[in-house]
Protein backbone atom coordinates (compact mmCIF):
# COMPACT_ATOMS: atom_id res chain seq x y z
CA UNK A 1 0.00 0.00 0.00
CA UNK A 2 1.23 3.55 -0.74
CA UNK A 3 1.73 4.99 2.72
CA UNK A 4 2.24 8.70 2.23
CA UNK A 5 -0.33 10.92 0.56
CA UNK A 6 -1.07 14.61 0.09
CA UNK A 7 -4.59 16.00 0.09
CA UNK A 8 -4.88 19.54 -1.27
CA UNK A 9 -7.97 21.51 -0.31
CA UNK A 10 -7.74 19.78 3.08
CA UNK A 11 -9.12 22.89 4.77
CA UNK A 12 -12.23 22.65 2.61
CA UNK A 13 -15.36 20.54 2.73
CA UNK A 14 -14.50 17.41 0.73
CA UNK A 15 -10.75 17.53 1.45
CA UNK A 16 -11.34 17.60 5.20
CA UNK A 17 -13.61 14.54 5.04
CA UNK A 18 -11.12 12.78 2.76
CA UNK A 19 -8.27 13.37 5.21
CA UNK A 20 -10.34 11.77 8.00
CA UNK A 21 -11.16 8.80 5.78
CA UNK A 22 -7.55 8.24 4.68
CA UNK A 23 -6.35 8.41 8.29
CA UNK A 24 -8.90 5.73 9.22
CA UNK A 25 -7.50 3.60 6.38
CA UNK A 26 -4.00 3.88 7.86
CA UNK A 27 -2.27 6.39 5.58
CA UNK A 28 0.21 9.07 6.59
CA UNK A 29 -1.55 12.21 5.38
CA UNK A 30 -0.28 15.69 4.62
CA UNK A 31 -3.11 18.20 4.31
CA UNK A 32 -2.49 21.40 2.36
CA UNK A 33 -4.68 24.47 2.05
CA UNK A 34 -4.60 28.24 2.15
CA UNK A 35 -6.81 28.04 5.26
CA UNK A 36 -7.46 25.67 8.19
CA UNK A 37 -10.69 23.63 8.29
CA UNK A 38 -13.41 25.93 9.60
CA UNK A 39 -15.61 23.67 11.69
CA UNK A 40 -13.31 21.13 13.38
CA UNK A 41 -9.57 20.46 13.60
CA UNK A 42 -7.79 18.33 11.00
CA UNK A 43 -6.78 14.68 11.48
CA UNK A 44 -3.81 15.13 9.09
CA UNK A 45 -0.36 14.11 10.33
CA UNK A 46 0.96 17.35 8.90
CA UNK A 47 -1.04 20.38 7.78
CA UNK A 48 0.69 23.00 5.64
CA UNK A 49 -0.82 26.42 5.11
CA UNK A 50 0.25 27.18 1.53
CA UNK A 51 -1.03 29.20 -1.40
CA UNK A 52 -0.89 26.67 -4.23
CA UNK A 53 -0.96 29.31 -6.96
CA UNK A 54 2.77 29.59 -6.25
CA UNK A 55 5.19 27.08 -7.77
CA UNK A 56 7.51 26.72 -4.73
CA UNK A 57 4.53 25.97 -2.49
CA UNK A 58 3.37 23.19 -4.80
CA UNK A 59 6.86 21.67 -4.66
CA UNK A 60 6.66 21.68 -0.86
CA UNK A 61 3.11 20.24 -0.90
CA UNK A 62 4.05 17.07 -2.81
CA UNK A 63 7.52 16.38 -1.39
CA UNK A 64 7.99 12.71 -0.50
CA UNK A 65 4.46 11.42 -1.15
CA UNK A 66 3.27 8.63 -3.48
CA UNK A 67 -0.29 9.79 -4.10
CA UNK A 68 -1.75 13.28 -4.50
CA UNK A 69 -5.48 13.90 -4.10
CA UNK A 70 -5.79 17.33 -5.66
CA UNK A 71 -8.96 19.03 -4.45
CA UNK A 72 -7.85 22.62 -3.84
CA UNK A 73 -9.77 25.07 -5.99
CA UNK A 74 -11.23 28.54 -5.95
CA UNK A 75 -14.92 27.65 -6.25
CA UNK A 76 -18.38 28.05 -4.77
CA UNK A 77 -22.09 27.81 -5.53
CA UNK A 78 -23.75 29.11 -8.69
CA UNK A 79 -23.83 32.74 -7.46
CA UNK A 80 -20.08 32.73 -6.88
CA UNK A 81 -18.95 30.90 -10.02
CA UNK A 82 -21.07 33.01 -12.36
CA UNK A 83 -19.80 36.29 -10.86
CA UNK A 84 -16.03 35.52 -10.83
CA UNK A 85 -14.99 34.02 -14.17
CA UNK A 86 -11.55 35.65 -14.41
CA UNK A 87 -10.50 35.06 -10.78
CA UNK A 88 -11.62 31.44 -10.75
CA UNK A 89 -10.10 30.57 -14.13
CA UNK A 90 -6.76 32.27 -13.33
CA UNK A 91 -6.43 30.95 -9.77
CA UNK A 92 -7.38 27.38 -10.62
CA UNK A 93 -5.25 27.13 -13.75
CA UNK A 94 -2.24 28.34 -11.74
CA UNK A 95 -2.97 25.85 -8.95
CA UNK A 96 -3.61 22.90 -11.28
CA UNK A 97 -0.68 23.35 -13.66
CA UNK A 98 1.81 23.90 -10.84
CA UNK A 99 0.44 20.99 -8.83
CA UNK A 100 0.63 18.58 -11.76
CA UNK A 101 4.14 19.62 -12.78
CA UNK A 102 5.42 19.59 -9.18
CA UNK A 103 3.94 16.11 -8.71
CA UNK A 104 5.64 14.83 -11.86
CA UNK A 105 8.99 16.28 -10.88
CA UNK A 106 8.73 14.84 -7.38
CA UNK A 107 8.09 11.35 -8.78
CA UNK A 108 4.52 11.12 -7.45
CA UNK A 109 3.03 7.83 -8.60
CA UNK A 110 -0.63 8.83 -8.92
CA UNK A 111 -2.43 12.16 -9.12
CA UNK A 112 -6.22 12.44 -8.76
CA UNK A 113 -7.91 15.56 -10.07
CA UNK A 114 -11.34 16.63 -8.78
CA UNK A 115 -13.19 17.73 -11.89
CA UNK A 116 -16.84 18.69 -12.06
CA UNK A 117 -20.13 18.11 -13.85
CA UNK A 118 -19.73 21.77 -14.91
CA UNK A 119 -17.49 20.53 -17.75
CA UNK A 120 -20.52 19.14 -19.59
CA UNK A 121 -21.85 21.21 -22.52
CA UNK A 122 -24.69 23.56 -21.73
CA UNK A 123 -26.50 22.42 -24.91
CA UNK A 124 -27.11 19.03 -23.29
CA UNK A 125 -28.64 20.59 -20.18
CA UNK A 126 -31.40 22.84 -21.47
CA UNK A 127 -34.33 20.70 -20.31
CA UNK A 128 -35.39 19.96 -16.73
CA UNK A 129 -36.27 16.43 -17.83
CA UNK A 130 -32.69 15.62 -18.79
CA UNK A 131 -31.02 12.65 -20.32
CA UNK A 132 -28.33 11.76 -17.79
CA UNK A 133 -24.82 12.79 -18.81
CA UNK A 134 -22.41 10.12 -19.98
CA UNK A 135 -18.66 10.69 -19.85
CA UNK A 136 -18.41 10.91 -23.65
CA UNK A 137 -20.97 13.74 -23.74
CA UNK A 138 -18.22 16.20 -22.74
CA UNK A 139 -17.43 16.86 -26.40
CA UNK A 140 -17.95 18.89 -28.55
CA UNK A 141 -17.06 21.11 -25.62
CA UNK A 142 -19.17 23.99 -24.36
CA UNK A 143 -18.71 23.93 -20.59
CA UNK A 144 -19.78 26.39 -17.91
CA UNK A 145 -17.92 29.70 -18.38
CA UNK A 146 -14.80 30.14 -16.24
CA UNK A 147 -15.00 27.26 -13.77
CA UNK A 148 -16.10 24.63 -16.32
CA UNK A 149 -13.44 25.57 -18.90
CA UNK A 150 -10.71 25.51 -16.29
CA UNK A 151 -11.79 22.03 -15.13
CA UNK A 152 -12.05 20.68 -18.67
CA UNK A 153 -8.65 22.02 -19.64
CA UNK A 154 -7.08 20.44 -16.54
CA UNK A 155 -8.69 17.11 -17.42
CA UNK A 156 -6.83 17.37 -20.73
CA UNK A 157 -3.62 18.33 -18.95
CA UNK A 158 -3.94 15.17 -16.83
CA UNK A 159 -4.34 13.14 -20.02
CA UNK A 160 -1.26 14.75 -21.65
CA UNK A 161 0.89 14.19 -18.56
CA UNK A 162 -0.13 10.56 -18.45
CA UNK A 163 0.66 10.11 -22.15
CA UNK A 164 3.97 11.99 -22.16
CA UNK A 165 5.40 11.24 -18.69
CA UNK A 166 5.57 8.51 -16.06
CA UNK A 167 2.90 9.94 -13.75
CA UNK A 168 -0.52 8.24 -13.64
CA UNK A 169 -3.56 10.49 -13.45
CA UNK A 170 -7.15 9.87 -12.41
CA UNK A 171 -10.09 12.22 -12.97
CA UNK A 172 -13.36 12.22 -11.01
CA UNK A 173 -16.21 14.44 -12.25
CA UNK A 174 -18.07 15.33 -9.06
CA UNK A 175 -21.79 16.05 -9.26
CA UNK A 176 -23.10 18.35 -6.43
CA UNK A 177 -21.63 17.10 -3.17
CA UNK A 178 -23.35 17.95 0.14
CA UNK A 179 -23.14 17.02 3.81
CA UNK A 180 -22.12 18.23 7.27
CA UNK A 181 -19.03 20.47 7.63
CA UNK A 182 -19.64 22.13 4.25
CA UNK A 183 -19.86 25.89 3.67
CA UNK A 184 -23.37 26.94 4.72
CA UNK A 185 -23.22 30.75 4.59
CA UNK A 186 -21.17 33.66 3.22
CA UNK A 187 -21.92 33.29 -0.52
CA UNK A 188 -19.90 30.17 -1.48
CA UNK A 189 -22.49 27.67 -0.19
CA UNK A 190 -24.38 25.32 -2.53
CA UNK A 191 -28.12 24.66 -2.78
CA UNK A 192 -28.53 21.90 -0.11
CA UNK A 193 -26.67 23.94 2.53
CA UNK A 194 -28.29 27.25 1.51
CA UNK A 195 -31.79 25.74 1.63
CA UNK A 196 -31.03 24.04 4.96
CA UNK A 197 -29.87 27.38 6.39
CA UNK A 198 -32.93 29.27 5.13
CA UNK A 199 -35.27 26.64 6.57
CA UNK A 200 -33.36 26.44 9.86
CA UNK A 201 -33.73 30.22 10.21
CA UNK A 202 -37.42 30.21 9.23
CA UNK A 203 -40.40 30.12 11.61
CA UNK A 204 -42.47 26.92 11.84
CA UNK A 205 -44.76 28.36 9.16
CA UNK A 206 -42.84 30.66 6.84
CA UNK A 207 -41.75 31.65 3.33
CA UNK A 208 -38.20 31.41 1.92
CA UNK A 209 -36.50 32.73 -1.23
CA UNK A 210 -35.61 30.17 -3.91
CA UNK A 211 -33.29 31.01 -6.81
CA UNK A 212 -35.02 30.53 -10.17
CA UNK A 213 -38.45 28.91 -10.62
CA UNK A 214 -37.39 25.82 -8.68
CA UNK A 215 -38.13 23.45 -11.57
CA UNK A 216 -34.44 23.13 -12.44
CA UNK A 217 -33.23 19.59 -11.75
CA UNK A 218 -30.05 18.16 -10.21
CA UNK A 219 -28.70 15.06 -8.49
CA UNK A 220 -26.92 15.40 -5.14
CA UNK A 221 -24.22 13.10 -3.72
CA UNK A 222 -23.72 12.69 0.02
CA UNK A 223 -20.17 13.31 1.22
CA UNK A 224 -19.58 9.70 2.39
CA UNK A 225 -20.29 8.42 -1.13
CA UNK A 226 -17.98 11.07 -2.57
CA UNK A 227 -15.03 10.14 -0.35
CA UNK A 228 -15.54 6.42 -0.99
CA UNK A 229 -15.71 7.05 -4.75
CA UNK A 230 -12.57 9.20 -4.75
CA UNK A 231 -10.65 6.44 -3.01
CA UNK A 232 -11.93 3.77 -5.38
CA UNK A 233 -11.16 5.84 -8.49
CA UNK A 234 -7.63 6.57 -7.23
CA UNK A 235 -7.03 2.83 -6.83
CA UNK A 236 -8.67 1.67 -10.07
CA UNK A 237 -6.70 1.09 -13.26
CA UNK A 238 -9.11 3.22 -15.31
CA UNK A 239 -7.35 6.28 -16.75
CA UNK A 240 -10.18 8.33 -18.26
CA UNK A 241 -12.56 10.73 -16.47
CA UNK A 242 -15.39 9.09 -14.53
CA UNK A 243 -18.66 10.58 -13.29
CA UNK A 244 -18.95 10.57 -9.53
CA UNK A 245 -22.50 11.44 -8.53
CA UNK A 246 -25.90 9.90 -7.85
CA UNK A 247 -28.57 9.45 -10.49
CA UNK A 248 -31.44 10.36 -8.12
CA UNK A 249 -32.82 13.37 -9.99
CA UNK A 250 -34.86 16.01 -8.10
CA UNK A 251 -36.14 19.51 -8.76
CA UNK A 252 -34.97 22.28 -6.46
CA UNK A 253 -38.60 22.59 -5.32
CA UNK A 254 -38.53 18.91 -4.28
CA UNK A 255 -35.25 19.51 -2.48
CA UNK A 256 -36.91 22.33 -0.50
CA UNK A 257 -39.94 20.15 0.31
CA UNK A 258 -37.68 17.34 1.54
CA UNK A 259 -35.70 19.62 3.86
CA UNK A 260 -38.93 21.23 5.13
CA UNK A 261 -40.31 17.76 5.94
CA UNK A 262 -37.11 16.84 7.79
CA UNK A 263 -37.28 20.13 9.72
CA UNK A 264 -40.98 19.65 10.48
CA UNK A 265 -41.79 23.13 9.11
CA UNK A 266 -44.45 24.38 6.70
CA UNK A 267 -42.47 26.32 4.07
CA UNK A 268 -43.82 28.39 1.16
CA UNK A 269 -41.44 29.11 -1.73
CA UNK A 270 -40.92 32.60 -3.07
CA UNK A 271 -39.19 32.20 -6.44
CA UNK A 272 -36.64 34.88 -7.31
CA UNK A 273 -36.23 34.79 -11.09
CA UNK A 274 -33.51 37.46 -11.03
CA UNK A 275 -31.03 35.05 -9.41
CA UNK A 276 -28.80 32.63 -11.39
CA UNK A 277 -30.04 29.06 -11.54
CA UNK A 278 -27.36 27.42 -13.69
CA UNK A 279 -28.24 24.86 -16.33
CA UNK A 280 -31.87 23.75 -16.52
CA UNK A 281 -31.27 20.10 -15.74
CA UNK A 282 -28.33 17.84 -14.92
CA UNK A 283 -28.00 14.21 -13.91
CA UNK A 284 -25.19 11.67 -13.76
CA UNK A 285 -25.24 8.56 -15.96
CA UNK A 286 -23.57 5.92 -13.82
CA UNK A 287 -23.27 3.13 -16.38
CA UNK A 288 -19.51 3.46 -16.72
CA UNK A 289 -18.59 3.80 -13.05
CA UNK A 290 -20.63 0.66 -12.33
CA UNK A 291 -18.83 -1.19 -15.13
CA UNK A 292 -15.39 -0.04 -13.98
CA UNK A 293 -15.72 -0.13 -10.19
CA UNK A 294 -18.74 -2.38 -9.67
CA UNK A 295 -19.93 0.42 -7.41
CA UNK A 296 -21.74 3.77 -7.59
CA UNK A 297 -22.92 6.36 -5.04
CA UNK A 298 -26.17 5.16 -3.49
CA UNK A 299 -26.92 7.00 -0.24
CA UNK A 300 -30.54 8.24 -0.59
CA UNK A 301 -31.03 12.01 -0.69
CA UNK A 302 -33.51 12.06 2.19
CA UNK A 303 -31.05 10.22 4.45
CA UNK A 304 -28.11 12.49 3.60
CA UNK A 305 -30.21 15.63 3.92
CA UNK A 306 -31.38 14.64 7.41
CA UNK A 307 -27.75 14.64 8.64
CA UNK A 308 -26.94 17.80 6.71
CA UNK A 309 -29.97 19.70 8.01
CA UNK A 310 -29.21 18.69 11.61
CA UNK A 311 -25.65 20.01 11.27
CA UNK A 312 -26.60 23.28 9.51
CA UNK A 313 -29.39 23.93 12.05
CA UNK A 314 -26.84 23.52 14.83
CA UNK A 315 -24.52 26.06 13.13
CA UNK A 316 -27.40 28.51 12.79
CA UNK A 317 -28.25 28.10 16.50
CA UNK A 318 -24.60 28.58 17.55
CA UNK A 319 -24.11 31.60 15.29
CA UNK A 320 -27.21 33.21 16.83
CA UNK A 321 -25.65 33.11 20.32
CA UNK A 322 -24.67 36.71 21.26
CA UNK A 323 -20.91 37.27 21.09
CA UNK A 324 -20.33 34.25 18.84
CA UNK A 325 -17.87 34.85 16.02
CA UNK A 326 -16.81 32.51 13.30
P1 LIG B 1 -14.13 23.94 -0.79
O1 LIG B 1 -14.19 25.33 -1.28
O2 LIG B 1 -14.73 23.62 0.53
O3 LIG B 1 -12.62 23.41 -0.79
C1 LIG B 1 -11.65 23.89 -1.69
C2 LIG B 1 -10.46 24.29 -0.87
O4 LIG B 1 -9.42 24.78 -1.74
C3 LIG B 1 -10.76 25.43 0.14
O5 LIG B 1 -10.50 25.02 1.46
C4 LIG B 1 -9.84 26.55 -0.30
O6 LIG B 1 -9.29 27.30 0.78
C5 LIG B 1 -8.74 25.79 -1.03
N1 LIG B 1 -8.02 26.71 -1.90
C6 LIG B 1 -8.52 27.66 -2.73
N2 LIG B 1 -7.53 28.38 -3.27
C7 LIG B 1 -6.37 27.87 -2.79
C8 LIG B 1 -5.01 28.20 -2.97
N3 LIG B 1 -4.64 29.21 -3.77
N4 LIG B 1 -4.07 27.48 -2.33
C9 LIG B 1 -4.43 26.47 -1.50
N5 LIG B 1 -5.71 26.10 -1.27
C10 LIG B 1 -6.67 26.81 -1.92
O7 LIG B 1 -14.80 23.04 -1.94
P2 LIG B 1 -15.16 21.49 -1.97
O8 LIG B 1 -16.62 21.39 -2.13
O9 LIG B 1 -14.50 20.76 -0.85
O10 LIG B 1 -14.49 21.08 -3.37
C11 LIG B 1 -13.31 20.31 -3.49
C12 LIG B 1 -13.01 20.05 -4.96
O11 LIG B 1 -14.12 19.37 -5.56
C13 LIG B 1 -12.79 21.31 -5.79
O12 LIG B 1 -11.77 21.08 -6.73
C14 LIG B 1 -14.11 21.50 -6.50
O13 LIG B 1 -13.96 22.20 -7.71
C15 LIG B 1 -14.54 20.06 -6.72
N6 LIG B 1 -16.00 19.94 -6.88
C16 LIG B 1 -16.83 20.09 -5.81
C17 LIG B 1 -18.21 19.97 -6.00
C18 LIG B 1 -19.16 20.12 -4.85
O14 LIG B 1 -20.37 19.96 -5.06
N7 LIG B 1 -18.72 20.42 -3.64
C19 LIG B 1 -18.74 19.69 -7.27
C20 LIG B 1 -17.86 19.56 -8.33
C21 LIG B 1 -16.48 19.66 -8.13
Coordinates of C-alpha atoms and ligand atoms in Angstrom, one line a residue:
X1 CA 0.0 0.0 0.0
X2 CA 1.2 3.6 -0.7
X3 CA 1.7 5.0 2.7
X4 CA 2.2 8.7 2.2
X5 CA -0.3 10.9 0.6
X6 CA -1.1 14.6 0.1
X7 CA -4.6 16.0 0.1
X8 CA -4.9 19.5 -1.3
X9 CA -8.0 21.5 -0.3
X10 CA -7.7 19.8 3.1
X11 CA -9.1 22.9 4.8
X12 CA -12.2 22.7 2.6
X13 CA -15.4 20.5 2.7
X14 CA -14.5 17.4 0.7
X15 CA -10.7 17.5 1.4
X16 CA -11.3 17.6 5.2
X17 CA -13.6 14.5 5.0
X18 CA -11.1 12.8 2.8
X19 CA -8.3 13.4 5.2
X20 CA -10.3 11.8 8.0
X21 CA -11.2 8.8 5.8
X22 CA -7.5 8.2 4.7
X23 CA -6.4 8.4 8.3
X24 CA -8.9 5.7 9.2
X25 CA -7.5 3.6 6.4
X26 CA -4.0 3.9 7.9
X27 CA -2.3 6.4 5.6
X28 CA 0.2 9.1 6.6
X29 CA -1.5 12.2 5.4
X30 CA -0.3 15.7 4.6
X31 CA -3.1 18.2 4.3
X32 CA -2.5 21.4 2.4
X33 CA -4.7 24.5 2.1
X34 CA -4.6 28.2 2.2
X35 CA -6.8 28.0 5.3
X36 CA -7.5 25.7 8.2
X37 CA -10.7 23.6 8.3
X38 CA -13.4 25.9 9.6
X39 CA -15.6 23.7 11.7
X40 CA -13.3 21.1 13.4
X41 CA -9.6 20.5 13.6
X42 CA -7.8 18.3 11.0
X43 CA -6.8 14.7 11.5
X44 CA -3.8 15.1 9.1
X45 CA -0.4 14.1 10.3
X46 CA 1.0 17.3 8.9
X47 CA -1.0 20.4 7.8
X48 CA 0.7 23.0 5.6
X49 CA -0.8 26.4 5.1
X50 CA 0.3 27.2 1.5
X51 CA -1.0 29.2 -1.4
X52 CA -0.9 26.7 -4.2
X53 CA -1.0 29.3 -7.0
X54 CA 2.8 29.6 -6.3
X55 CA 5.2 27.1 -7.8
X56 CA 7.5 26.7 -4.7
X57 CA 4.5 26.0 -2.5
X58 CA 3.4 23.2 -4.8
X59 CA 6.9 21.7 -4.7
X60 CA 6.7 21.7 -0.9
X61 CA 3.1 20.2 -0.9
X62 CA 4.0 17.1 -2.8
X63 CA 7.5 16.4 -1.4
X64 CA 8.0 12.7 -0.5
X65 CA 4.5 11.4 -1.2
X66 CA 3.3 8.6 -3.5
X67 CA -0.3 9.8 -4.1
X68 CA -1.8 13.3 -4.5
X69 CA -5.5 13.9 -4.1
X70 CA -5.8 17.3 -5.7
X71 CA -9.0 19.0 -4.4
X72 CA -7.8 22.6 -3.8
X73 CA -9.8 25.1 -6.0
X74 CA -11.2 28.5 -6.0
X75 CA -14.9 27.6 -6.3
X76 CA -18.4 28.0 -4.8
X77 CA -22.1 27.8 -5.5
X78 CA -23.8 29.1 -8.7
X79 CA -23.8 32.7 -7.5
X80 CA -20.1 32.7 -6.9
X81 CA -19.0 30.9 -10.0
X82 CA -21.1 33.0 -12.4
X83 CA -19.8 36.3 -10.9
X84 CA -16.0 35.5 -10.8
X85 CA -15.0 34.0 -14.2
X86 CA -11.6 35.6 -14.4
X87 CA -10.5 35.1 -10.8
X88 CA -11.6 31.4 -10.7
X89 CA -10.1 30.6 -14.1
X90 CA -6.8 32.3 -13.3
X91 CA -6.4 30.9 -9.8
X92 CA -7.4 27.4 -10.6
X93 CA -5.2 27.1 -13.7
X94 CA -2.2 28.3 -11.7
X95 CA -3.0 25.8 -9.0
X96 CA -3.6 22.9 -11.3
X97 CA -0.7 23.3 -13.7
X98 CA 1.8 23.9 -10.8
X99 CA 0.4 21.0 -8.8
X100 CA 0.6 18.6 -11.8
X101 CA 4.1 19.6 -12.8
X102 CA 5.4 19.6 -9.2
X103 CA 3.9 16.1 -8.7
X104 CA 5.6 14.8 -11.9
X105 CA 9.0 16.3 -10.9
X106 CA 8.7 14.8 -7.4
X107 CA 8.1 11.3 -8.8
X108 CA 4.5 11.1 -7.5
X109 CA 3.0 7.8 -8.6
X110 CA -0.6 8.8 -8.9
X111 CA -2.4 12.2 -9.1
X112 CA -6.2 12.4 -8.8
X113 CA -7.9 15.6 -10.1
X114 CA -11.3 16.6 -8.8
X115 CA -13.2 17.7 -11.9
X116 CA -16.8 18.7 -12.1
X117 CA -20.1 18.1 -13.9
X118 CA -19.7 21.8 -14.9
X119 CA -17.5 20.5 -17.7
X120 CA -20.5 19.1 -19.6
X121 CA -21.8 21.2 -22.5
X122 CA -24.7 23.6 -21.7
X123 CA -26.5 22.4 -24.9
X124 CA -27.1 19.0 -23.3
X125 CA -28.6 20.6 -20.2
X126 CA -31.4 22.8 -21.5
X127 CA -34.3 20.7 -20.3
X128 CA -35.4 20.0 -16.7
X129 CA -36.3 16.4 -17.8
X130 CA -32.7 15.6 -18.8
X131 CA -31.0 12.6 -20.3
X132 CA -28.3 11.8 -17.8
X133 CA -24.8 12.8 -18.8
X134 CA -22.4 10.1 -20.0
X135 CA -18.7 10.7 -19.9
X136 CA -18.4 10.9 -23.7
X137 CA -21.0 13.7 -23.7
X138 CA -18.2 16.2 -22.7
X139 CA -17.4 16.9 -26.4
X140 CA -18.0 18.9 -28.5
X141 CA -17.1 21.1 -25.6
X142 CA -19.2 24.0 -24.4
X143 CA -18.7 23.9 -20.6
X144 CA -19.8 26.4 -17.9
X145 CA -17.9 29.7 -18.4
X146 CA -14.8 30.1 -16.2
X147 CA -15.0 27.3 -13.8
X148 CA -16.1 24.6 -16.3
X149 CA -13.4 25.6 -18.9
X150 CA -10.7 25.5 -16.3
X151 CA -11.8 22.0 -15.1
X152 CA -12.0 20.7 -18.7
X153 CA -8.6 22.0 -19.6
X154 CA -7.1 20.4 -16.5
X155 CA -8.7 17.1 -17.4
X156 CA -6.8 17.4 -20.7
X157 CA -3.6 18.3 -19.0
X158 CA -3.9 15.2 -16.8
X159 CA -4.3 13.1 -20.0
X160 CA -1.3 14.8 -21.7
X161 CA 0.9 14.2 -18.6
X162 CA -0.1 10.6 -18.5
X163 CA 0.7 10.1 -22.1
X164 CA 4.0 12.0 -22.2
X165 CA 5.4 11.2 -18.7
X166 CA 5.6 8.5 -16.1
X167 CA 2.9 9.9 -13.7
X168 CA -0.5 8.2 -13.6
X169 CA -3.6 10.5 -13.5
X170 CA -7.2 9.9 -12.4
X171 CA -10.1 12.2 -13.0
X172 CA -13.4 12.2 -11.0
X173 CA -16.2 14.4 -12.3
X174 CA -18.1 15.3 -9.1
X175 CA -21.8 16.1 -9.3
X176 CA -23.1 18.4 -6.4
X177 CA -21.6 17.1 -3.2
X178 CA -23.3 17.9 0.1
X179 CA -23.1 17.0 3.8
X180 CA -22.1 18.2 7.3
X181 CA -19.0 20.5 7.6
X182 CA -19.6 22.1 4.2
X183 CA -19.9 25.9 3.7
X184 CA -23.4 26.9 4.7
X185 CA -23.2 30.7 4.6
X186 CA -21.2 33.7 3.2
X187 CA -21.9 33.3 -0.5
X188 CA -19.9 30.2 -1.5
X189 CA -22.5 27.7 -0.2
X190 CA -24.4 25.3 -2.5
X191 CA -28.1 24.7 -2.8
X192 CA -28.5 21.9 -0.1
X193 CA -26.7 23.9 2.5
X194 CA -28.3 27.2 1.5
X195 CA -31.8 25.7 1.6
X196 CA -31.0 24.0 5.0
X197 CA -29.9 27.4 6.4
X198 CA -32.9 29.3 5.1
X199 CA -35.3 26.6 6.6
X200 CA -33.4 26.4 9.9
X201 CA -33.7 30.2 10.2
X202 CA -37.4 30.2 9.2
X203 CA -40.4 30.1 11.6
X204 CA -42.5 26.9 11.8
X205 CA -44.8 28.4 9.2
X206 CA -42.8 30.7 6.8
X207 CA -41.7 31.7 3.3
X208 CA -38.2 31.4 1.9
X209 CA -36.5 32.7 -1.2
X210 CA -35.6 30.2 -3.9
X211 CA -33.3 31.0 -6.8
X212 CA -35.0 30.5 -10.2
X213 CA -38.4 28.9 -10.6
X214 CA -37.4 25.8 -8.7
X215 CA -38.1 23.4 -11.6
X216 CA -34.4 23.1 -12.4
X217 CA -33.2 19.6 -11.7
X218 CA -30.0 18.2 -10.2
X219 CA -28.7 15.1 -8.5
X220 CA -26.9 15.4 -5.1
X221 CA -24.2 13.1 -3.7
X222 CA -23.7 12.7 0.0
X223 CA -20.2 13.3 1.2
X224 CA -19.6 9.7 2.4
X225 CA -20.3 8.4 -1.1
X226 CA -18.0 11.1 -2.6
X227 CA -15.0 10.1 -0.4
X228 CA -15.5 6.4 -1.0
X229 CA -15.7 7.1 -4.8
X230 CA -12.6 9.2 -4.8
X231 CA -10.7 6.4 -3.0
X232 CA -11.9 3.8 -5.4
X233 CA -11.2 5.8 -8.5
X234 CA -7.6 6.6 -7.2
X235 CA -7.0 2.8 -6.8
X236 CA -8.7 1.7 -10.1
X237 CA -6.7 1.1 -13.3
X238 CA -9.1 3.2 -15.3
X239 CA -7.4 6.3 -16.8
X240 CA -10.2 8.3 -18.3
X241 CA -12.6 10.7 -16.5
X242 CA -15.4 9.1 -14.5
X243 CA -18.7 10.6 -13.3
X244 CA -18.9 10.6 -9.5
X245 CA -22.5 11.4 -8.5
X246 CA -25.9 9.9 -7.8
X247 CA -28.6 9.4 -10.5
X248 CA -31.4 10.4 -8.1
X249 CA -32.8 13.4 -10.0
X250 CA -34.9 16.0 -8.1
X251 CA -36.1 19.5 -8.8
X252 CA -35.0 22.3 -6.5
X253 CA -38.6 22.6 -5.3
X254 CA -38.5 18.9 -4.3
X255 CA -35.2 19.5 -2.5
X256 CA -36.9 22.3 -0.5
X257 CA -39.9 20.1 0.3
X258 CA -37.7 17.3 1.5
X259 CA -35.7 19.6 3.9
X260 CA -38.9 21.2 5.1
X261 CA -40.3 17.8 5.9
X262 CA -37.1 16.8 7.8
X263 CA -37.3 20.1 9.7
X264 CA -41.0 19.6 10.5
X265 CA -41.8 23.1 9.1
X266 CA -44.4 24.4 6.7
X267 CA -42.5 26.3 4.1
X268 CA -43.8 28.4 1.2
X269 CA -41.4 29.1 -1.7
X270 CA -40.9 32.6 -3.1
X271 CA -39.2 32.2 -6.4
X272 CA -36.6 34.9 -7.3
X273 CA -36.2 34.8 -11.1
X274 CA -33.5 37.5 -11.0
X275 CA -31.0 35.1 -9.4
X276 CA -28.8 32.6 -11.4
X277 CA -30.0 29.1 -11.5
X278 CA -27.4 27.4 -13.7
X279 CA -28.2 24.9 -16.3
X280 CA -31.9 23.7 -16.5
X281 CA -31.3 20.1 -15.7
X282 CA -28.3 17.8 -14.9
X283 CA -28.0 14.2 -13.9
X284 CA -25.2 11.7 -13.8
X285 CA -25.2 8.6 -16.0
X286 CA -23.6 5.9 -13.8
X287 CA -23.3 3.1 -16.4
X288 CA -19.5 3.5 -16.7
X289 CA -18.6 3.8 -13.1
X290 CA -20.6 0.7 -12.3
X291 CA -18.8 -1.2 -15.1
X292 CA -15.4 0.0 -14.0
X293 CA -15.7 -0.1 -10.2
X294 CA -18.7 -2.4 -9.7
X295 CA -19.9 0.4 -7.4
X296 CA -21.7 3.8 -7.6
X297 CA -22.9 6.4 -5.0
X298 CA -26.2 5.2 -3.5
X299 CA -26.9 7.0 -0.2
X300 CA -30.5 8.2 -0.6
X301 CA -31.0 12.0 -0.7
X302 CA -33.5 12.1 2.2
X303 CA -31.0 10.2 4.5
X304 CA -28.1 12.5 3.6
X305 CA -30.2 15.6 3.9
X306 CA -31.4 14.6 7.4
X307 CA -27.8 14.6 8.6
X308 CA -26.9 17.8 6.7
X309 CA -30.0 19.7 8.0
X310 CA -29.2 18.7 11.6
X311 CA -25.7 20.0 11.3
X312 CA -26.6 23.3 9.5
X313 CA -29.4 23.9 12.0
X314 CA -26.8 23.5 14.8
X315 CA -24.5 26.1 13.1
X316 CA -27.4 28.5 12.8
X317 CA -28.2 28.1 16.5
X318 CA -24.6 28.6 17.6
X319 CA -24.1 31.6 15.3
X320 CA -27.2 33.2 16.8
X321 CA -25.6 33.1 20.3
X322 CA -24.7 36.7 21.3
X323 CA -20.9 37.3 21.1
X324 CA -20.3 34.2 18.8
X325 CA -17.9 34.9 16.0
X326 CA -16.8 32.5 13.3
Ligands
LIG1 P1 -14.1 23.9 -0.8 O1 -14.2 25.3 -1.3 O2 -14.7 23.6 0.5 O3 -12.6 23.4 -0.8 C1 -11.7 23.9 -1.7 C2 -10.5 24.3 -0.9 O4 -9.4 24.8 -1.7 C3 -10.8 25.4 0.1 O5 -10.5 25.0 1.5 C4 -9.8 26.6 -0.3 O6 -9.3 27.3 0.8 C5 -8.7 25.8 -1.0 N1 -8.0 26.7 -1.9 C6 -8.5 27.7 -2.7 N2 -7.5 28.4 -3.3 C7 -6.4 27.9 -2.8 C8 -5.0 28.2 -3.0 N3 -4.6 29.2 -3.8 N4 -4.1 27.5 -2.3 C9 -4.4 26.5 -1.5 N5 -5.7 26.1 -1.3 C10 -6.7 26.8 -1.9 O7 -14.8 23.0 -1.9 P2 -15.2 21.5 -2.0 O8 -16.6 21.4 -2.1 O9 -14.5 20.8 -0.8 O10 -14.5 21.1 -3.4 C11 -13.3 20.3 -3.5 C12 -13.0 20.0 -5.0 O11 -14.1 19.4 -5.6 C13 -12.8 21.3 -5.8 O12 -11.8 21.1 -6.7 C14 -14.1 21.5 -6.5 O13 -14.0 22.2 -7.7 C15 -14.5 20.1 -6.7 N6 -16.0 19.9 -6.9 C16 -16.8 20.1 -5.8 C17 -18.2 20.0 -6.0 C18 -19.2 20.1 -4.9 O14 -20.4 20.0 -5.1 N7 -18.7 20.4 -3.6 C19 -18.7 19.7 -7.3 C20 -17.9 19.6 -8.3 C21 -16.5 19.7 -8.1

